[in-house]
Amino acid sequence: VGDLCGNNNDQHLYIPVQGTMGGPANIRIVTGSRRNGNYSDGFKWNIKVTQLDCTDPKDQPLTAPLGCDQYHKGQAGKLTSFNFDGQARNQYGKNLKYTICLERPSAEC
């Protein structure tokens, strides 16, 4: 996906890890570029990690299709890119490449 920064409230990301061939998955948080020298000032994290087993029938409804970094279900909602603040002050970073997938409702063609 690339580096994520800024406001990412209500965002989610699927990272496929397949057995011993795909793991481990690492999350690295870099705070060293703060101008005032206080590296924790203003930073807030709320990171939830959920491991899903794509072979478990209980988890299958929660898994994203292969190749989807984000997966949205439902017939209505709002999509925003990473680090989008709605005021045109922030945008996603350079070289950020990710795929958003939408579930097609079963009653639709």
C-alpha positions as a printed Julia matrix, in Angstrom:
109×3 Matrix{Float64}:
   0.0     0.0     0.0
   2.67    2.5     0.98
   3.0     5.06    3.77
  -0.17    6.24    5.48
  -0.24    9.5     7.36
  -2.62   12.15    8.61
  -6.28   11.72    9.47
  -7.45    8.18    8.77
 -10.49    8.02   11.03
 -12.95    5.25   10.16
 -10.57    3.7     7.62
  -9.74    0.02    7.35
  -7.15   -1.99    5.5
  -6.95   -5.68    4.62
  -3.45   -7.14    4.62
  -3.35  -10.74    3.37
  -0.95  -13.0     5.23
  -0.96  -16.57    4.0
   0.58  -19.09    6.36
   4.34  -19.16    6.76
   4.85  -17.87    3.2
   3.13  -14.52    3.79
   3.96  -13.53    7.37
   4.76  -11.81    9.51
   2.84   -8.59    8.99
   4.48   -5.52   10.51
   3.09   -2.12   11.4
   5.72    0.6    11.77
   4.83    3.97   13.32
   7.28    6.8    12.64
   6.94   10.0    14.68
  10.44   11.46   14.31
   9.57   14.32   11.99
   7.69   16.5    14.48
   8.9    20.11   14.32
   8.64   20.91   18.04
  10.7    17.88   19.09
   7.88   16.37   21.13
   7.35   13.17   19.19
   4.14   12.17   20.95
   2.46   15.6    20.93
  -0.77   15.47   18.93
  -0.46   11.82   17.92
  -3.38    9.52   18.64
  -3.71    5.92   17.55
  -6.54    3.49   17.8
  -5.45    0.45   15.85
  -7.54   -2.71   15.82
  -5.99   -5.84   14.36
  -8.27   -8.75   13.52
  -6.99  -12.03   12.16
  -9.42  -13.76    9.8
  -9.16  -17.33    8.61
 -10.38  -17.42    5.01
 -11.0   -21.18    5.33
 -13.29  -20.76    8.38
 -16.99  -20.42    7.41
 -17.51  -17.95   10.31
 -14.83  -15.59    8.95
 -15.59  -15.88    5.23
 -18.29  -13.15    5.23
 -15.75  -10.75    6.76
 -12.89  -11.37    4.34
 -12.18   -9.12    1.38
 -11.83  -10.52   -2.14
  -8.26  -11.15   -3.27
  -6.59   -7.92   -4.35
  -8.83   -5.6    -2.31
  -7.11   -3.38    0.23
 -10.47   -2.01    1.36
 -13.84   -3.72    1.03
 -17.2    -2.03    1.52
 -20.6    -3.7     1.76
 -24.06   -2.18    1.61
 -26.07   -0.14   -0.84
 -25.28    3.29    0.61
 -22.34    4.91    2.33
 -19.43    7.29    1.96
 -15.97    6.5     0.62
 -12.96    8.67    1.36
  -9.31    8.13    0.53
  -6.67    7.84    3.21
  -5.77   11.17    4.84
  -8.78   12.99    3.35
  -9.98   15.72    5.72
 -12.88   17.05    3.61
 -11.4    20.54    3.45
  -8.87   20.03    0.64
  -5.96   20.55    3.06
  -4.71   16.98    3.02
  -4.53   14.23    0.44
  -3.02   10.79    0.28
   0.72   10.55   -0.04
   2.81   10.0    -3.14
   3.04    6.44   -4.45
   0.09    5.25   -2.39
  -1.47    2.42   -4.35
  -4.52    0.65   -3.06
  -7.69   -0.91   -4.37
 -11.16   -0.22   -2.98
 -13.73   -2.93   -3.73
 -17.5    -2.71   -3.39
 -19.73   -5.69   -2.78
 -22.45   -6.05   -5.38
 -25.78   -6.59   -3.62
 -27.15  -10.03   -4.43
 -30.45   -8.56   -5.67
 -28.72   -6.33   -8.24
 -27.51   -7.23  -11.71
